[in-house]
Short mmCIF file of C-alpha atoms and ligand atoms in Angstrom, two decimals:
data_model
loop_
_atom_site.label_atom_id
_atom_site.label_comp_id
_atom_site.label_asym_id
_atom_site.label_seq_id
_atom_site.Cartn_x
_atom_site.Cartn_y
_atom_site.Cartn_z
CA MET A 169 17.35 8.97 10.93
CA ARG A 170 17.87 10.51 7.47
CA TYR A 171 16.12 9.59 4.24
CA ILE A 172 17.72 9.62 0.80
CA SER A 173 16.16 9.49 -2.66
CA THR A 174 16.59 6.40 -4.84
CA ARG A 175 17.65 8.81 -7.61
CA GLY A 176 20.26 10.63 -5.56
CA GLN A 177 19.46 14.13 -6.84
CA SER A 178 17.58 15.42 -3.77
CA PRO A 179 19.07 16.30 -0.41
CA ALA A 180 18.66 13.88 2.48
CA VAL A 181 15.73 14.79 4.74
CA GLY A 182 14.41 13.78 8.15
CA PHE A 183 11.40 11.55 8.89
CA THR A 184 8.95 14.49 8.98
CA ASP A 185 9.94 15.74 5.53
CA ALA A 186 10.04 12.24 4.05
CA VAL A 187 6.48 11.60 5.27
CA LEU A 188 5.01 14.99 4.37
CA GLY A 189 6.88 15.10 1.04
CA GLY A 190 5.80 11.68 -0.30
CA LEU A 191 7.80 11.51 -3.52
CA ALA A 192 11.32 13.00 -3.43
CA PRO A 193 11.75 16.22 -5.49
CA ASP A 194 13.96 14.42 -8.03
CA GLY A 195 11.17 11.94 -8.79
CA GLY A 196 12.80 9.19 -6.72
CA LEU A 197 11.48 7.43 -3.63
CA TYR A 198 12.73 7.92 -0.11
CA VAL A 199 14.54 5.13 1.70
CA PRO A 200 16.38 5.37 5.02
CA GLN A 201 20.06 6.20 4.74
CA ASP A 202 20.80 3.18 6.95
CA TRP A 203 18.39 0.37 7.78
CA PRO A 204 17.56 0.31 11.47
CA THR A 205 17.60 -3.14 13.05
CA PHE A 206 16.10 -5.04 15.96
CA THR A 207 18.09 -7.59 17.93
CA LYS A 208 16.82 -11.14 18.07
CA ALA A 209 15.76 -10.55 21.68
CA GLU A 210 13.83 -7.42 20.72
CA ILE A 211 11.96 -9.35 18.01
CA ALA A 212 11.25 -12.25 20.37
CA ALA A 213 9.80 -9.75 22.87
CA PHE A 214 7.07 -8.79 20.34
CA ALA A 215 5.35 -12.13 21.08
CA GLY A 216 2.02 -11.52 22.76
CA LYS A 217 2.29 -7.72 22.61
CA PRO A 218 -0.71 -5.68 21.45
CA TYR A 219 -0.44 -4.79 17.76
CA ALA A 220 -0.27 -1.05 18.46
CA GLU A 221 2.75 -1.54 20.72
CA VAL A 222 4.69 -3.40 18.04
CA ALA A 223 3.70 -0.68 15.56
CA ALA A 224 5.04 2.01 17.90
CA ALA A 225 8.32 0.10 18.30
CA VAL A 226 8.77 -0.25 14.53
CA PHE A 227 7.85 3.38 13.83
CA GLY A 228 10.10 4.48 16.67
CA LYS A 229 13.10 3.08 14.79
CA PHE A 230 12.26 5.16 11.70
CA ALA A 231 11.06 8.39 13.34
CA GLY A 232 14.21 8.65 15.47
CA ASP A 233 14.04 11.69 17.72
CA GLU A 234 11.48 13.52 15.56
CA ILE A 235 8.49 12.05 17.40
CA ALA A 236 8.42 11.51 21.16
CA PRO A 237 7.86 7.84 22.07
CA ALA A 238 4.76 8.73 24.12
CA ASP A 239 3.21 10.56 21.12
CA MET A 240 4.04 7.63 18.83
CA ALA A 241 2.44 5.17 21.26
CA ARG A 242 -0.70 7.30 21.55
CA MET A 243 -1.05 7.69 17.77
CA CYS A 244 -0.64 3.96 17.16
CA ALA A 245 -3.17 3.15 19.89
CA GLU A 246 -5.71 5.55 18.36
CA ALA A 247 -5.09 4.38 14.79
CA TYR A 248 -5.59 0.69 15.53
CA ALA A 249 -8.56 1.27 17.85
CA SER A 250 -10.52 1.98 14.63
CA PHE A 251 -10.26 -1.71 13.65
CA HIS A 252 -13.18 -4.10 14.06
CA HIS A 253 -10.99 -6.87 15.46
CA LYS A 254 -9.22 -6.79 18.80
CA ALA A 255 -6.13 -8.49 17.37
CA VAL A 256 -6.03 -5.86 14.55
CA VAL A 257 -4.42 -8.41 12.16
CA PRO A 258 -5.66 -11.88 13.24
CA MET A 259 -4.58 -15.13 11.58
CA VAL A 260 -6.61 -18.12 10.48
CA GLN A 261 -5.04 -21.50 9.78
CA VAL A 262 -5.98 -22.93 6.38
CA GLY A 263 -3.47 -25.77 6.04
CA PRO A 264 -0.84 -27.68 8.02
CA GLN A 265 1.70 -24.90 7.46
CA THR A 266 -0.47 -22.20 5.92
CA PHE A 267 -2.01 -19.24 7.67
CA ILE A 268 -4.08 -16.37 6.33
CA ALA A 269 -3.32 -12.98 7.90
CA GLU A 270 -6.50 -10.92 7.77
CA LEU A 271 -5.47 -7.38 6.99
CA PHE A 272 -9.03 -6.24 6.28
CA HIS A 273 -10.54 -5.42 9.65
CA GLY A 274 -10.12 -1.66 9.27
CA PRO A 275 -12.87 0.88 8.49
CA SER A 276 -12.78 0.42 4.68
CA LEU A 277 -12.34 -3.39 4.85
CA ALA A 278 -9.04 -3.41 2.94
CA PHE A 279 -5.45 -3.68 4.04
CA LYS A 280 -4.78 -0.08 3.01
CA ASP A 281 -6.41 0.93 6.31
CA VAL A 282 -3.51 -0.58 8.24
CA ALA A 283 -1.21 2.10 6.86
CA MET A 284 -3.66 4.93 6.24
CA GLN A 285 -5.07 5.09 9.77
CA ILE A 286 -1.65 5.71 11.29
CA LEU A 287 -0.60 7.96 8.42
CA ALA A 288 -3.53 10.30 9.14
CA LYS A 289 -2.46 10.53 12.79
CA LEU A 290 1.12 11.27 11.74
CA TYR A 291 0.02 14.01 9.33
CA ASP A 292 -2.20 15.61 11.95
CA HIS A 293 0.61 15.60 14.46
CA LEU A 294 3.38 16.77 12.14
CA LEU A 295 1.34 19.46 10.33
CA GLY A 296 -0.22 20.76 13.53
CA ARG A 297 3.27 21.32 14.90
CA GLN A 298 4.15 23.39 11.81
CA ASN A 299 0.81 25.21 11.61
CA ARG A 300 0.50 24.05 8.03
CA LYS A 301 -2.27 22.80 5.69
CA GLN A 302 -1.55 20.32 2.91
CA THR A 303 -3.39 18.87 -0.08
CA ILE A 304 -3.21 15.14 -0.60
CA LEU A 305 -3.54 14.02 -4.20
CA CYS A 306 -4.10 10.32 -4.40
CA ALA A 307 -4.49 7.87 -7.28
CA THR A 308 -6.35 4.72 -6.38
CA SER A 309 -6.82 1.37 -8.08
CA GLY A 310 -9.69 0.82 -5.70
CA ASP A 311 -8.75 0.59 -2.05
CA THR A 312 -6.24 3.33 -1.28
CA GLY A 313 -8.84 6.00 -1.96
CA GLY A 314 -11.42 4.52 0.38
CA ALA A 315 -8.85 4.05 3.09
CA ALA A 316 -7.58 7.62 2.64
CA VAL A 317 -11.08 9.08 2.75
CA GLU A 318 -11.91 7.05 5.89
CA ALA A 319 -8.69 8.14 7.57
CA PHE A 320 -8.63 11.83 6.61
CA ARG A 321 -12.28 12.90 6.37
CA GLY A 322 -12.91 15.89 8.59
CA ALA A 323 -9.18 16.51 9.15
CA SER A 324 -8.69 20.22 9.66
CA ASN A 325 -5.22 20.54 8.16
CA VAL A 326 -5.47 18.17 5.19
CA ARG A 327 -7.60 18.28 2.03
CA VAL A 328 -7.85 15.14 -0.07
CA VAL A 329 -8.42 14.78 -3.81
CA VAL A 330 -8.82 11.14 -4.91
CA MET A 331 -8.58 10.02 -8.54
CA PHE A 332 -10.00 6.63 -9.51
CA PRO A 333 -10.22 5.01 -12.96
CA GLU A 334 -13.80 5.25 -14.19
CA GLY A 335 -15.60 1.90 -14.30
CA ARG A 336 -12.57 -0.11 -13.16
CA ILE A 337 -13.30 -0.34 -9.44
CA SER A 338 -16.11 -2.11 -7.64
CA GLN A 339 -19.25 -0.30 -6.52
CA VAL A 340 -18.44 -0.90 -2.87
CA GLN A 341 -14.93 0.47 -3.40
CA ARG A 342 -16.36 3.57 -5.07
CA ARG A 343 -18.95 4.17 -2.39
CA PHE A 344 -16.38 4.13 0.38
CA MET A 345 -15.00 7.29 -1.26
CA THR A 346 -17.95 9.01 -2.81
CA THR A 347 -20.34 8.86 0.13
CA ALA A 348 -18.12 10.99 2.37
CA THR A 349 -19.89 14.26 3.11
CA GLU A 350 -16.95 16.17 4.58
CA THR A 351 -15.90 19.21 2.55
CA ASN A 352 -12.19 18.43 2.75
CA ILE A 353 -12.74 15.43 0.44
CA ALA A 354 -13.10 15.49 -3.37
CA CYS A 355 -13.44 12.46 -5.68
CA LEU A 356 -12.55 12.41 -9.39
CA SER A 357 -13.71 9.65 -11.70
CA VAL A 358 -11.00 9.70 -14.37
CA ALA A 359 -11.51 8.46 -17.93
CA GLY A 360 -8.53 6.09 -18.09
CA THR A 361 -6.70 3.29 -16.28
CA PHE A 362 -5.02 3.29 -12.88
CA ASP A 363 -1.67 3.65 -14.63
CA ASP A 364 -3.00 6.83 -16.28
CA CYS A 365 -4.02 8.13 -12.85
CA GLN A 366 -0.61 7.26 -11.48
CA ALA A 367 1.13 9.04 -14.38
CA ILE A 368 -0.99 12.16 -13.73
CA LEU A 369 -0.06 11.97 -10.07
CA LYS A 370 3.64 11.85 -10.93
CA ASP A 371 3.19 14.77 -13.32
CA ALA A 372 1.42 16.82 -10.63
CA PHE A 373 4.20 16.15 -8.15
CA GLN A 374 6.80 17.36 -10.61
CA ASP A 375 4.89 20.61 -11.19
CA LYS A 376 6.68 22.95 -8.79
CA SER A 377 4.17 25.77 -9.01
CA LEU A 378 1.21 23.49 -8.24
CA LYS A 379 3.15 21.78 -5.51
CA GLN A 380 3.80 25.10 -3.85
CA ALA A 381 0.34 26.60 -4.43
CA VAL A 382 -1.55 23.78 -2.73
CA ASP A 383 1.27 22.26 -0.60
CA LEU A 384 0.86 18.97 -2.39
CA THR A 385 1.62 15.66 -0.75
CA GLY A 386 1.00 11.98 -1.44
CA VAL A 387 -0.26 9.01 0.50
CA ASN A 388 0.17 6.44 -2.25
CA SER A 389 2.40 3.55 -1.42
CA ILE A 390 5.34 5.67 -2.53
CA ASN A 391 5.04 7.26 0.94
CA PHE A 392 7.65 5.59 3.09
CA ALA A 393 5.52 5.79 6.24
CA ARG A 394 3.02 3.44 4.60
CA ILE A 395 5.73 0.91 3.96
CA VAL A 396 6.79 1.15 7.60
CA ALA A 397 3.20 0.61 8.76
CA GLN A 398 2.92 -2.45 6.52
CA SER A 399 6.13 -3.99 7.82
CA VAL A 400 4.53 -4.24 11.28
CA TYR A 401 2.29 -7.21 10.47
CA TYR A 402 5.22 -9.13 9.06
CA PHE A 403 6.66 -8.96 12.57
CA THR A 404 3.48 -9.77 14.47
CA THR A 405 2.51 -12.73 12.27
CA ALA A 406 6.02 -14.18 11.98
CA VAL A 407 6.57 -13.95 15.73
CA ALA A 408 3.27 -15.73 16.33
CA LEU A 409 4.56 -18.59 14.16
CA GLY A 410 7.91 -18.97 15.88
CA ALA A 411 10.18 -16.19 14.61
CA PRO A 412 12.89 -15.21 15.27
CA ASP A 413 13.82 -18.86 15.94
CA ARG A 414 12.01 -20.04 12.81
CA ALA A 415 12.07 -18.41 9.40
CA VAL A 416 8.69 -17.72 7.85
CA ASN A 417 7.48 -17.39 4.22
CA PHE A 418 5.00 -14.85 2.95
CA VAL A 419 2.72 -14.86 -0.07
CA VAL A 420 1.67 -11.36 -1.06
CA PRO A 421 -0.96 -10.37 -3.62
CA SER A 422 0.87 -7.58 -5.38
CA GLY A 423 0.32 -4.68 -7.72
CA ASN A 424 2.39 -1.68 -6.77
CA PHE A 425 4.91 -3.78 -4.80
CA GLY A 426 4.34 -1.71 -1.63
CA ASP A 427 3.16 -4.55 0.54
CA ALA A 428 5.84 -6.92 -0.74
CA PHE A 429 8.55 -4.30 -0.21
CA ALA A 430 7.35 -3.90 3.38
CA GLY A 431 8.31 -7.55 3.86
CA TYR A 432 11.77 -6.74 2.58
CA VAL A 433 11.96 -3.88 5.11
CA ALA A 434 11.06 -6.25 7.97
CA MET A 435 13.74 -8.62 6.74
CA ARG A 436 16.35 -5.85 6.61
CA MET A 437 15.38 -4.98 10.18
CA GLY A 438 16.28 -8.48 11.29
CA LEU A 439 13.13 -10.59 10.83
CA PRO A 440 14.04 -14.04 9.43
CA ILE A 441 12.02 -14.35 6.21
CA GLN A 442 12.82 -17.20 3.87
CA GLN A 443 10.77 -16.39 0.79
CA ILE A 444 8.36 -13.68 -0.27
CA VAL A 445 6.13 -14.89 -3.10
CA VAL A 446 4.87 -11.98 -5.18
CA ALA A 447 1.54 -13.07 -6.66
CA THR A 448 0.09 -10.96 -9.46
CA ASN A 449 -3.03 -11.30 -11.57
CA SER A 450 -2.68 -11.27 -15.37
CA ASN A 451 -1.14 -7.80 -15.04
CA ASP A 452 2.10 -9.63 -14.42
CA ILE A 453 4.90 -7.09 -14.79
CA LEU A 454 6.32 -8.04 -11.38
CA ALA A 455 6.06 -11.79 -11.96
CA ARG A 456 7.82 -11.43 -15.30
CA ALA A 457 10.49 -9.08 -13.95
CA LEU A 458 11.37 -11.36 -11.05
CA THR A 459 11.47 -14.40 -13.33
CA THR A 460 13.15 -13.08 -16.46
CA GLY A 461 14.89 -9.88 -15.37
CA ARG A 462 13.02 -7.76 -17.89
CA TYR A 463 10.83 -5.14 -16.24
CA ALA A 464 8.47 -4.24 -19.06
CA GLY A 465 5.04 -2.63 -18.92
CA GLY A 466 2.17 -3.64 -21.15
CA ALA A 467 -1.52 -3.10 -21.65
CA VAL A 468 -3.51 -3.09 -18.43
CA HIS A 469 -6.27 -5.71 -18.30
CA ALA A 470 -9.32 -5.34 -16.09
CA THR A 471 -9.41 -8.35 -13.73
CA LEU A 472 -11.37 -9.65 -10.75
CA SER A 473 -8.66 -8.18 -8.50
CA PRO A 474 -8.76 -4.54 -9.65
CA ALA A 475 -6.49 -3.19 -6.90
CA MET A 476 -3.69 -5.03 -8.68
CA ASP A 477 -4.48 -3.96 -12.25
CA ILE A 478 -1.12 -2.25 -12.55
CA GLN A 479 1.70 -2.61 -15.07
CA SER A 480 4.10 -0.13 -13.49
CA ALA A 481 4.87 -0.93 -9.86
CA SER A 482 6.12 2.27 -8.17
CA ASN A 483 7.79 0.55 -5.26
CA PHE A 484 9.84 -1.73 -7.45
CA GLU A 485 12.23 1.20 -7.78
CA ARG A 486 13.07 0.79 -4.10
CA LEU A 487 13.98 -2.87 -4.54
CA TYR A 488 15.96 -2.11 -7.69
CA PHE A 489 17.93 0.50 -5.73
CA GLU A 490 18.65 -1.87 -2.84
CA ALA A 491 19.40 -4.96 -4.93
CA GLY A 492 21.75 -3.00 -7.17
CA GLY A 493 23.89 -1.91 -4.23
CA ARG A 494 22.22 1.50 -3.87
CA ASP A 495 23.50 2.94 -7.13
CA ALA A 496 21.34 6.08 -7.35
CA ALA A 497 22.68 7.20 -10.74
CA ASP A 498 21.84 3.83 -12.28
CA THR A 499 18.44 3.71 -10.57
CA GLY A 500 17.53 7.20 -11.80
CA GLN A 501 18.58 6.35 -15.32
CA ALA A 502 16.77 3.01 -15.32
CA PHE A 503 13.44 4.45 -14.19
CA GLU A 504 13.70 7.45 -16.53
CA THR A 505 14.25 4.91 -19.32
CA PHE A 506 11.29 2.86 -18.09
CA LYS A 507 9.13 5.98 -18.24
CA THR A 508 10.08 6.78 -21.83
CA ALA A 509 10.75 3.34 -23.33
CA GLY A 510 8.40 1.26 -21.15
CA ALA A 511 10.99 -1.42 -20.38
CA ILE A 512 14.33 -1.97 -18.67
CA ASP A 513 16.63 -4.92 -18.05
CA ILE A 514 17.58 -5.58 -14.46
CA PRO A 515 21.35 -6.12 -14.21
CA ALA A 516 22.12 -9.81 -13.61
CA ALA A 517 23.75 -9.27 -10.22
CA ALA A 518 20.77 -7.26 -8.94
CA LEU A 519 18.32 -9.85 -10.26
CA ALA A 520 20.19 -12.59 -8.40
CA VAL A 521 19.89 -10.56 -5.18
CA MET A 522 16.15 -10.12 -5.76
CA GLN A 523 15.63 -13.78 -6.50
CA ARG A 524 17.21 -14.83 -3.22
CA THR A 525 14.13 -13.48 -1.46
CA PHE A 526 11.42 -12.92 -4.05
CA THR A 527 9.61 -15.33 -6.35
CA GLY A 528 7.13 -13.94 -8.87
CA VAL A 529 3.99 -15.84 -9.85
CA ALA A 530 1.17 -14.77 -12.18
CA VAL A 531 -2.34 -16.12 -11.66
CA GLY A 532 -5.08 -16.11 -14.30
CA GLU A 533 -8.75 -15.31 -13.85
CA ASP A 534 -10.06 -18.89 -14.01
CA GLU A 535 -7.56 -19.99 -11.42
CA THR A 536 -8.57 -17.09 -9.17
CA VAL A 537 -12.22 -18.09 -9.31
CA ALA A 538 -11.38 -21.78 -8.79
CA THR A 539 -9.29 -20.84 -5.74
CA ILE A 540 -12.13 -18.86 -4.14
CA VAL A 541 -14.27 -21.99 -4.49
CA SER A 542 -11.64 -24.52 -3.35
CA THR A 543 -10.66 -22.39 -0.34
CA LEU A 544 -14.29 -22.27 0.77
CA ASP A 545 -14.70 -26.01 0.21
CA GLU A 546 -11.49 -27.00 1.96
CA THR A 547 -11.40 -24.50 4.85
CA GLY A 548 -14.76 -22.79 5.13
CA GLU A 549 -13.10 -19.40 4.54
CA LEU A 550 -14.75 -17.05 2.08
CA ILE A 551 -11.90 -15.07 0.49
CA ASP A 552 -11.90 -12.09 -1.86
CA PRO A 553 -10.33 -12.24 -5.36
CA HIS A 554 -7.07 -10.50 -4.28
CA THR A 555 -6.52 -13.00 -1.50
CA ALA A 556 -7.39 -15.76 -3.96
CA VAL A 557 -4.55 -14.65 -6.24
CA ALA A 558 -2.16 -15.16 -3.33
CA MET A 559 -3.71 -18.49 -2.31
CA ALA A 560 -3.39 -19.66 -5.91
CA GLY A 561 0.19 -18.37 -6.09
CA LEU A 562 1.07 -20.61 -3.18
CA LYS A 563 0.34 -23.67 -5.31
CA HIS A 564 2.97 -22.65 -7.89
CA VAL A 565 5.93 -22.69 -5.51
CA ALA A 566 7.49 -25.18 -3.12
CA LEU A 567 7.94 -23.57 0.29
CA ASP A 568 9.46 -24.94 3.43
CA GLY A 569 8.10 -24.06 6.87
CA PRO A 570 5.27 -21.84 8.06
CA THR A 571 3.74 -19.62 5.41
CA VAL A 572 1.60 -16.53 5.84
CA VAL A 573 -0.76 -15.58 3.03
CA LEU A 574 -1.70 -11.93 3.23
CA SER A 575 -5.44 -11.42 2.86
CA THR A 576 -5.81 -7.87 1.64
CA ALA A 577 -9.56 -7.33 1.36
CA HIS A 578 -12.78 -8.55 2.95
CA ALA A 579 -14.87 -10.70 0.63
CA ALA A 580 -17.81 -8.33 1.16
CA LYS A 581 -15.87 -5.67 -0.71
CA PHE A 582 -16.31 -7.74 -3.89
CA PRO A 583 -19.74 -9.26 -3.27
CA GLU A 584 -20.79 -9.80 -6.91
CA ASP A 585 -17.72 -11.77 -7.98
CA VAL A 586 -17.50 -13.79 -4.78
CA GLU A 587 -21.18 -14.73 -4.96
CA LYS A 588 -20.90 -15.59 -8.65
CA ALA A 589 -18.02 -17.96 -7.89
CA THR A 590 -19.42 -19.67 -4.80
CA GLY A 591 -23.14 -19.00 -4.65
CA VAL A 592 -22.55 -17.52 -1.20
CA GLU A 593 -23.17 -13.83 -0.64
CA PRO A 594 -20.48 -12.42 1.64
CA ALA A 595 -22.02 -10.41 4.46
CA LEU A 596 -20.64 -7.07 5.57
CA PRO A 597 -19.21 -7.39 9.09
CA ARG A 598 -21.44 -6.24 11.94
CA GLY A 599 -20.98 -2.56 12.63
CA VAL A 600 -20.08 -1.64 9.06
CA ALA A 601 -23.02 0.41 7.86
CA SER A 602 -24.36 -0.26 4.40
CA LEU A 603 -23.26 2.43 1.99
CA ALA A 604 -25.74 1.42 -0.68
CA ASP A 605 -28.37 4.02 0.04
CA ARG A 606 -26.18 7.02 0.75
CA PRO A 607 -25.89 9.70 -1.96
CA GLU A 608 -22.65 9.76 -3.92
CA ARG A 609 -20.59 12.83 -4.66
CA PHE A 610 -17.93 12.76 -7.40
CA GLN A 611 -16.93 14.49 -10.60
CA ARG A 612 -16.16 12.87 -13.99
CA ILE A 613 -13.01 14.24 -15.58
CA ALA A 614 -10.79 13.55 -18.61
CA GLY A 615 -7.58 11.58 -18.05
CA ASP A 616 -5.61 14.75 -18.63
CA ALA A 617 -2.95 16.12 -16.30
CA THR A 618 -3.73 19.80 -16.97
CA ALA A 619 -7.45 19.42 -16.29
CA ILE A 620 -6.80 17.55 -13.08
CA LYS A 621 -4.15 19.94 -11.84
CA ASP A 622 -6.55 22.86 -12.47
CA TYR A 623 -9.20 21.04 -10.48
CA VAL A 624 -6.82 20.47 -7.56
CA ARG A 625 -5.85 24.16 -7.53
CA GLY A 626 -9.49 25.24 -7.50
CA PHE A 627 -10.47 22.75 -4.82
CA ALA A 628 -7.60 23.77 -2.54
CA GLU A 629 -8.54 27.45 -2.89
CA ALA A 630 -12.23 26.80 -2.22
CA ALA A 631 -11.42 24.56 0.74
CA SER A 632 -9.20 27.29 2.24
CA VAL A 633 -12.04 29.81 1.96
CA ASP A 634 -14.40 27.35 3.69
CA ALA A 635 -11.96 26.91 6.52
C1 PLP B 762 -3.54 -2.28 -2.87
C2 PLP B 762 -4.00 -3.66 -2.83
C3 PLP B 762 -3.16 -4.72 -3.19
C4 PLP B 762 -1.78 -4.52 -3.76
O1 PLP B 762 -0.90 -3.96 -2.84
P1 PLP B 762 0.46 -3.28 -3.36
O2 PLP B 762 1.11 -2.81 -2.13
O3 PLP B 762 0.04 -2.17 -4.25
O4 PLP B 762 1.21 -4.31 -4.09
C5 PLP B 762 -3.66 -6.00 -3.06
N1 PLP B 762 -4.91 -6.24 -2.63
C6 PLP B 762 -5.73 -5.24 -2.29
C7 PLP B 762 -7.12 -5.57 -1.83
C8 PLP B 762 -5.32 -3.93 -2.35
O5 PLP B 762 -6.14 -2.95 -2.00
#
């Protein structure tokens, strides 16, 4: 299996290089040269299988002969053993045709764990084979960082530097990162927004000398392995609801479009998906783009669902590439234009392709709060604000057939807002230690690419001396 860049200016690479490289050297995102597929019988056979086995089957299609099936199976088993629920991604019924898929039973209580736990195993395996040490630079809008720290802390061949936007993530989110004591982890509190952090990340990846000096890599949702990991629960949940004989809808709370694109991947692999509703908060670039065809950034507002406070959705480039018939020259030009001008128009034909599968919906703050309350009243389920955006989004569209709402964070990750809305304090699940009294370790830094790149260089050097 070979991977090509959406911008067409980098050579095709294998699975190992696509995973360890993160972003393609030309600034594009990797996608498989050809989409692998499952037969209907293969999909039907996922019914009743342990989650880790389905994950190994899906990853097997993308890793090709670069990872032995037995190694893949072992890594998936280990990764998903870290979850606090035996089903890994269980479902709860909340309406006649509506089901919530709980993606938050991993160590950091957010759906990012689903991808990050397996990604850490893959890195360990692939780097160990090459006798190589890498530096992960990661920008987080709240949950990726915690999931990355949980997955990679103590790893001997990977150092992690996490950037988060100062004051724009919850205390619990911050503490999942800053209470790690392992020396291979560094946390930077950046004066700026998540989009600023993401721009600095892109800048760092295009700096060849830095990239070489610290062997830089990324685990943001631009990493194709994360998308693969996220496509797995589309299969397990859809099959539980009658796929492949019945088509299923999904409602996805979205920011960077990674999770939603994973649904597209599952569909390309043969899973019958009718609609994917992309629900955003008031940072509605995706909802606007999918409705009007104009993909235009804007000011980032702080909302109750901070992991989606994004006005530049990295993974949208992958959908643009696919929907436009894989025209790399056009994709490269469009996203260069977006970077400089802040807006692009999606060609009409590509927009029509997108709209066949995706519907964009924006949900305001009042509606989010009201949905947390009504969901509790009507179903007894206490949901977090990100999940509430998706539950609210569901009310804006008419869907036919079974519908899975992706629940991306545990309510206890946003205790203040959930309690304020409902009067009920969400409890941390049993076995998740309170982080409140552990000392925090992080550094405040300007939202400046040069300062941050210098920090990364210094940290990588110091961490090598330690090791
Ligand atoms: C990251 C995140 C999202 C958004 O996912 P994308 O793949 O970036 O669209 C939604 N909810 C939570 C809780 C998250 O952490």
